[in-house]
Amino acid sequence: MISFVEKLQKEIRCKIDLIEEEDKNILKKSLDASHILGNAFDRLKEFIISYKFKDENEEILFFKEIKPKIFCHLIYYRKVYNIEMHRPVASVEAQKEYLKKKMDAIHEFNNKILDFYRYYRSGATYLDAAYFVRGKPDTEQYLETFYYERDPQFSTNADFKVAKIIANDMLQAYLLSELELLDNHLQKSTKSPFPKVKLTWTDSKTDLIELIYALDTEGCFNNGKVPLIQIAAYFEIIFNIDLGNNIARNFYDMRIRNQPTPFLDRLREEILKRMENTKPGGKGKDKDKK
């Protein structure tokens, strides 16, 4: 099962990355991504229905961890598509009010499933057999459903709820970034007081986004009072790189990686090596010394 899932996830990631890099509006991107994820999800469903889990633990692993971390992206892109399709084209205030209502809907969902939400967020496992094994009765009778959840062979009481919790995290970040853009009327201009000579970022976009989020989390700029979206725009200009329209999605993709912060971990390792090598009696000399 793991090899099939890993291959499928890699294929999805490659295709979604290509879509995100295209010069298309968010409506087109979200629709294209939804089609790719829907097709991939059909393949996952077909595989699992014919697959026999080794034991209950493997079944719990699939429905608590694996399926929701794929499914959440499908939910997210479909939500973004619907939000942008119905977004008013009127005043900034009208758009802000619309987006804030979408934020309120996320909070309302979390309150509806508050007991389960707390259970999942706490990392608890004592009810996993009730929540993530097929064939268990749903005592909550939660009405919100999804096409793929209608087959009892491919769903449990709570895997959809987990997927939607993760998708809502991503969606909340997207909505916040859009609200910040409206609040600040952010415009990228070559007349801004940036250095005339630009440095070009040559590592991956994901690495830079990882760094930006770390700096923002630490409040490194103006005592943490600069919006994340402005920090990202600044980095795009001074490092001559386009990070795309939705770095929040990249951040939540990072959260579900096996190694969440590989770039920051690598930076730490390299600076420690450099410090060690420049100590008296170290293996080498600081490359900056002449």
Short mmCIF file of C-alpha atoms in Angstrom, two decimals:
data_model
loop_
_atom_site.label_atom_id
_atom_site.label_comp_id
_atom_site.label_asym_id
_atom_site.label_seq_id
_atom_site.Cartn_x
_atom_site.Cartn_y
_atom_site.Cartn_z
CA MET A 1 0.00 0.00 0.00
CA ILE A 2 2.73 2.47 0.98
CA SER A 3 4.54 2.13 -2.35
CA PHE A 4 1.33 2.74 -4.29
CA VAL A 5 0.45 5.78 -2.18
CA GLU A 6 3.94 7.29 -2.39
CA LYS A 7 3.98 6.90 -6.17
CA LEU A 8 0.52 8.48 -6.42
CA GLN A 9 1.49 11.39 -4.13
CA LYS A 10 4.63 12.07 -6.18
CA GLU A 11 2.60 12.10 -9.39
CA ILE A 12 0.03 14.47 -7.88
CA ARG A 13 2.73 16.81 -6.56
CA CYS A 14 4.47 17.04 -9.94
CA LYS A 15 1.25 17.81 -11.80
CA ILE A 16 0.06 20.37 -9.24
CA ASP A 17 3.44 22.11 -9.28
CA LEU A 18 3.18 22.45 -13.07
CA ILE A 19 -0.29 23.99 -12.71
CA GLU A 20 0.88 26.44 -10.02
CA GLU A 21 3.75 27.58 -12.24
CA GLU A 22 1.48 28.34 -15.19
CA ASP A 23 0.47 31.91 -15.96
CA LYS A 24 -3.22 31.39 -15.25
CA ASN A 25 -5.70 32.97 -12.87
CA ILE A 26 -6.67 31.26 -9.63
CA LEU A 27 -9.99 30.05 -11.05
CA LYS A 28 -8.32 28.15 -13.87
CA LYS A 29 -5.59 26.79 -11.60
CA SER A 30 -8.00 25.56 -8.96
CA LEU A 31 -10.25 23.93 -11.56
CA ASP A 32 -7.32 22.17 -13.26
CA ALA A 33 -5.96 21.01 -9.90
CA SER A 34 -9.40 19.70 -8.88
CA HIS A 35 -9.58 17.56 -12.01
CA ILE A 36 -6.15 16.07 -11.39
CA LEU A 37 -6.88 15.38 -7.73
CA GLY A 38 -10.32 13.94 -8.52
CA ASN A 39 -8.84 11.46 -11.00
CA ALA A 40 -6.07 10.51 -8.57
CA PHE A 41 -8.61 10.03 -5.81
CA ASP A 42 -10.65 7.68 -7.99
CA ARG A 43 -7.52 5.57 -8.48
CA LEU A 44 -6.84 5.55 -4.74
CA LYS A 45 -10.42 4.48 -4.06
CA GLU A 46 -10.20 1.65 -6.61
CA PHE A 47 -6.95 0.42 -5.06
CA ILE A 48 -8.19 0.47 -1.45
CA ILE A 49 -11.48 -1.29 -2.22
CA SER A 50 -9.50 -4.23 -3.64
CA TYR A 51 -6.77 -4.07 -0.99
CA LYS A 52 -6.81 -6.07 2.26
CA PHE A 53 -5.24 -4.21 5.17
CA LYS A 54 -2.64 -6.19 7.10
CA ASP A 55 -4.23 -5.31 10.43
CA GLU A 56 -6.32 -2.68 12.18
CA ASN A 57 -3.32 -0.41 12.72
CA GLU A 58 -2.68 -0.21 8.97
CA GLU A 59 -6.35 0.60 8.35
CA ILE A 60 -6.24 3.37 10.96
CA LEU A 61 -3.03 4.72 9.42
CA PHE A 62 -4.68 4.96 6.01
CA PHE A 63 -7.92 6.61 7.12
CA LYS A 64 -6.38 8.89 9.75
CA GLU A 65 -3.19 9.97 7.99
CA ILE A 66 -2.86 8.95 4.35
CA LYS A 67 -6.29 9.49 2.83
CA PRO A 68 -7.01 12.86 4.52
CA LYS A 69 -3.63 14.29 3.47
CA ILE A 70 -4.52 13.62 -0.17
CA PHE A 71 -8.22 14.39 0.12
CA CYS A 72 -7.65 17.76 1.82
CA HIS A 73 -6.10 19.20 -1.36
CA LEU A 74 -9.15 18.24 -3.42
CA ILE A 75 -11.44 19.89 -0.86
CA TYR A 76 -9.19 22.96 -0.74
CA TYR A 77 -9.01 23.56 -4.49
CA ARG A 78 -12.75 23.05 -4.93
CA LYS A 79 -13.43 25.50 -2.11
CA VAL A 80 -11.06 28.08 -3.61
CA TYR A 81 -12.74 27.68 -6.99
CA ASN A 82 -16.20 28.21 -5.53
CA ILE A 83 -15.07 31.16 -3.41
CA GLU A 84 -13.46 32.95 -6.34
CA MET A 85 -16.31 32.09 -8.70
CA HIS A 86 -18.79 33.89 -6.45
CA ARG A 87 -16.48 36.62 -5.15
CA PRO A 88 -18.04 40.06 -5.68
CA VAL A 89 -16.35 42.40 -8.12
CA ALA A 90 -17.63 45.43 -6.27
CA SER A 91 -15.80 47.54 -3.70
CA VAL A 92 -12.92 46.42 -1.52
CA GLU A 93 -15.20 46.54 1.51
CA ALA A 94 -17.72 44.23 -0.17
CA GLN A 95 -14.98 41.76 -0.97
CA LYS A 96 -13.65 41.89 2.59
CA GLU A 97 -17.11 41.23 4.00
CA TYR A 98 -17.51 38.26 1.64
CA LEU A 99 -14.15 36.74 2.59
CA LYS A 100 -14.78 37.25 6.31
CA LYS A 101 -18.03 35.30 6.00
CA LYS A 102 -16.03 32.43 4.55
CA MET A 103 -13.74 32.63 7.56
CA ASP A 104 -16.78 32.53 9.83
CA ALA A 105 -17.97 29.37 8.06
CA ILE A 106 -14.69 27.66 8.95
CA HIS A 107 -15.13 28.54 12.62
CA GLU A 108 -18.72 27.33 12.49
CA PHE A 109 -17.61 23.97 11.10
CA ASN A 110 -14.98 23.58 13.82
CA ASN A 111 -17.57 24.34 16.49
CA LYS A 112 -19.97 21.77 15.02
CA ILE A 113 -17.41 19.01 15.44
CA LEU A 114 -15.72 20.50 18.51
CA ASP A 115 -15.29 17.24 20.45
CA PHE A 116 -13.69 15.49 17.51
CA TYR A 117 -11.71 18.60 16.59
CA ARG A 118 -10.14 18.66 20.06
CA TYR A 119 -9.48 14.91 19.94
CA TYR A 120 -7.68 15.15 16.59
CA ARG A 121 -5.72 18.31 17.40
CA SER A 122 -4.54 16.84 20.70
CA GLY A 123 -2.91 13.89 18.93
CA ALA A 124 -4.98 11.43 20.95
CA THR A 125 -5.32 7.82 19.76
CA TYR A 126 -7.62 6.08 22.26
CA LEU A 127 -10.71 6.42 20.02
CA ASP A 128 -8.95 5.73 16.71
CA ALA A 129 -10.60 2.33 16.32
CA ALA A 130 -14.03 3.96 16.56
CA TYR A 131 -13.18 6.85 14.25
CA PHE A 132 -10.91 5.32 11.63
CA VAL A 133 -11.99 1.71 11.10
CA ARG A 134 -14.68 0.99 8.54
CA GLY A 135 -18.06 -0.34 9.57
CA LYS A 136 -18.36 1.54 12.87
CA PRO A 137 -21.68 3.34 13.53
CA ASP A 138 -21.56 7.14 13.29
CA THR A 139 -23.12 8.37 16.52
CA GLU A 140 -22.83 12.03 15.48
CA GLN A 141 -24.84 11.63 12.27
CA TYR A 142 -22.94 14.56 10.80
CA LEU A 143 -24.82 15.55 7.65
CA GLU A 144 -22.17 17.25 5.54
CA THR A 145 -20.87 14.72 3.06
CA PHE A 146 -18.91 14.39 -0.16
CA TYR A 147 -19.23 12.22 -3.24
CA TYR A 148 -16.29 10.01 -2.30
CA GLU A 149 -17.58 9.43 1.21
CA ARG A 150 -20.69 7.56 0.11
CA ASP A 151 -18.94 4.20 -0.29
CA PRO A 152 -18.60 2.44 3.12
CA GLN A 153 -15.63 0.49 1.75
CA PHE A 154 -13.73 3.73 1.33
CA SER A 155 -14.81 5.80 4.30
CA THR A 156 -14.99 5.82 8.08
CA ASN A 157 -16.75 8.03 10.60
CA ALA A 158 -14.04 10.64 10.70
CA ASP A 159 -11.56 10.57 7.79
CA PHE A 160 -13.59 13.23 5.92
CA LYS A 161 -13.60 15.43 9.02
CA VAL A 162 -9.81 15.18 9.29
CA ALA A 163 -9.43 16.05 5.61
CA LYS A 164 -11.70 19.06 6.00
CA ILE A 165 -9.88 20.26 9.12
CA ILE A 166 -6.59 20.25 7.17
CA ALA A 167 -8.23 21.80 4.10
CA ASN A 168 -9.73 24.53 6.28
CA ASP A 169 -6.28 25.32 7.67
CA MET A 170 -5.09 25.85 4.11
CA LEU A 171 -8.22 27.77 3.17
CA GLN A 172 -7.96 30.02 6.22
CA ALA A 173 -4.42 30.97 5.25
CA TYR A 174 -5.59 31.70 1.70
CA LEU A 175 -8.44 33.91 2.94
CA LEU A 176 -6.14 35.78 5.32
CA SER A 177 -3.66 36.48 2.55
CA GLU A 178 -6.45 37.79 0.32
CA LEU A 179 -7.73 40.02 3.13
CA GLU A 180 -4.22 41.38 3.66
CA LEU A 181 -3.96 42.20 -0.03
CA LEU A 182 -7.23 44.10 0.13
CA ASP A 183 -6.21 45.90 3.33
CA ASN A 184 -2.86 47.05 2.04
CA HIS A 185 -3.61 47.49 -1.67
CA LEU A 186 -0.32 45.77 -2.28
CA GLN A 187 1.33 46.72 -5.54
CA LYS A 188 4.69 45.59 -6.85
CA SER A 189 6.50 48.54 -8.38
CA THR A 190 9.97 48.90 -9.86
CA LYS A 191 10.02 52.39 -8.32
CA SER A 192 10.14 50.93 -4.81
CA PRO A 193 13.32 51.70 -2.83
CA PHE A 194 14.97 48.31 -3.40
CA PRO A 195 18.62 47.71 -4.33
CA LYS A 196 19.40 48.36 -8.00
CA VAL A 197 21.50 45.20 -8.20
CA LYS A 198 19.33 42.17 -7.51
CA LEU A 199 20.52 38.92 -6.07
CA THR A 200 18.97 35.85 -7.67
CA TRP A 201 17.67 33.08 -5.43
CA THR A 202 18.96 29.81 -6.89
CA ASP A 203 17.56 27.29 -4.42
CA SER A 204 13.97 26.09 -4.71
CA LYS A 205 10.90 28.26 -4.18
CA THR A 206 9.81 25.95 -1.38
CA ASP A 207 13.10 26.56 0.44
CA LEU A 208 12.61 30.33 0.28
CA ILE A 209 8.99 30.07 1.44
CA GLU A 210 10.17 27.91 4.34
CA LEU A 211 12.65 30.65 5.28
CA ILE A 212 10.07 33.43 4.92
CA TYR A 213 7.62 31.66 7.21
CA ALA A 214 10.36 31.08 9.78
CA LEU A 215 11.33 34.78 9.78
CA ASP A 216 7.69 35.87 9.97
CA THR A 217 6.98 33.45 12.82
CA GLU A 218 9.92 34.87 14.76
CA GLY A 219 8.71 38.44 14.08
CA CYS A 220 12.02 39.48 12.56
CA PHE A 221 10.73 42.53 10.67
CA ASN A 222 9.42 45.66 12.42
CA ASN A 223 8.75 43.67 15.58
CA GLY A 224 6.46 41.28 13.73
CA LYS A 225 4.15 44.00 12.45
CA VAL A 226 4.77 43.43 8.73
CA PRO A 227 2.15 41.17 7.05
CA LEU A 228 3.48 37.92 5.67
CA ILE A 229 2.31 38.77 2.16
CA GLN A 230 4.42 41.95 2.19
CA ILE A 231 7.50 40.06 3.37
CA ALA A 232 7.02 37.58 0.53
CA ALA A 233 6.64 40.39 -2.02
CA TYR A 234 9.83 42.05 -0.73
CA PHE A 235 11.78 38.80 -1.07
CA GLU A 236 10.43 38.28 -4.58
CA ILE A 237 11.82 41.64 -5.69
CA ILE A 238 15.21 41.57 -3.99
CA PHE A 239 15.86 37.93 -4.87
CA ASN A 240 14.45 38.10 -8.42
CA ILE A 241 11.96 35.24 -8.02
CA ASP A 242 8.23 34.67 -8.45
CA LEU A 243 6.80 32.70 -5.53
CA GLY A 244 3.34 32.36 -7.05
CA ASN A 245 -0.06 33.57 -5.92
CA ASN A 246 -0.59 31.38 -2.89
CA ILE A 247 2.40 30.66 -0.69
CA ALA A 248 0.00 29.61 2.08
CA ARG A 249 -0.78 26.41 0.19
CA ASN A 250 2.94 25.64 -0.02
CA PHE A 251 3.22 26.16 3.73
CA TYR A 252 0.48 23.67 4.49
CA ASP A 253 2.03 21.21 2.06
CA MET A 254 5.22 21.54 4.14
CA ARG A 255 3.31 20.71 7.31
CA ILE A 256 2.39 17.24 6.04
CA ARG A 257 5.83 16.33 4.70
CA ASN A 258 7.75 13.58 6.49
CA GLN A 259 10.46 16.18 7.17
CA PRO A 260 8.63 19.51 7.60
CA THR A 261 11.66 21.86 7.53
CA PRO A 262 14.45 20.30 5.45
CA PHE A 263 15.92 23.65 4.35
CA LEU A 264 16.09 25.12 7.85
CA ASP A 265 17.50 21.84 9.16
CA ARG A 266 20.16 21.92 6.44
CA LEU A 267 21.05 25.55 7.23
CA ARG A 268 21.55 24.66 10.87
CA GLU A 269 23.77 21.70 10.03
CA GLU A 270 25.92 23.73 7.65
CA ILE A 271 26.47 26.68 9.99
CA LEU A 272 27.39 24.30 12.82
CA LYS A 273 29.91 22.59 10.53
CA ARG A 274 31.37 25.97 9.59
CA MET A 275 31.67 26.97 13.23
CA GLU A 276 33.33 23.69 14.06
CA ASN A 277 35.81 24.03 11.21
CA THR A 278 36.83 27.57 12.26
CA LYS A 279 37.57 26.65 15.86
CA PRO A 280 41.25 26.52 16.87
CA GLY A 281 42.40 23.11 15.75
CA GLY A 282 39.34 22.70 13.53
CA LYS A 283 39.38 20.72 10.29
CA GLY A 284 39.48 23.75 8.04
CA LYS A 285 39.53 27.49 7.79
CA ASP A 286 36.65 29.89 7.41
CA LYS A 287 36.26 30.34 3.66
CA ASP A 288 35.79 34.10 4.21
CA LYS A 289 39.27 34.49 5.70
CA LYS A 290 41.99 35.68 3.38
#
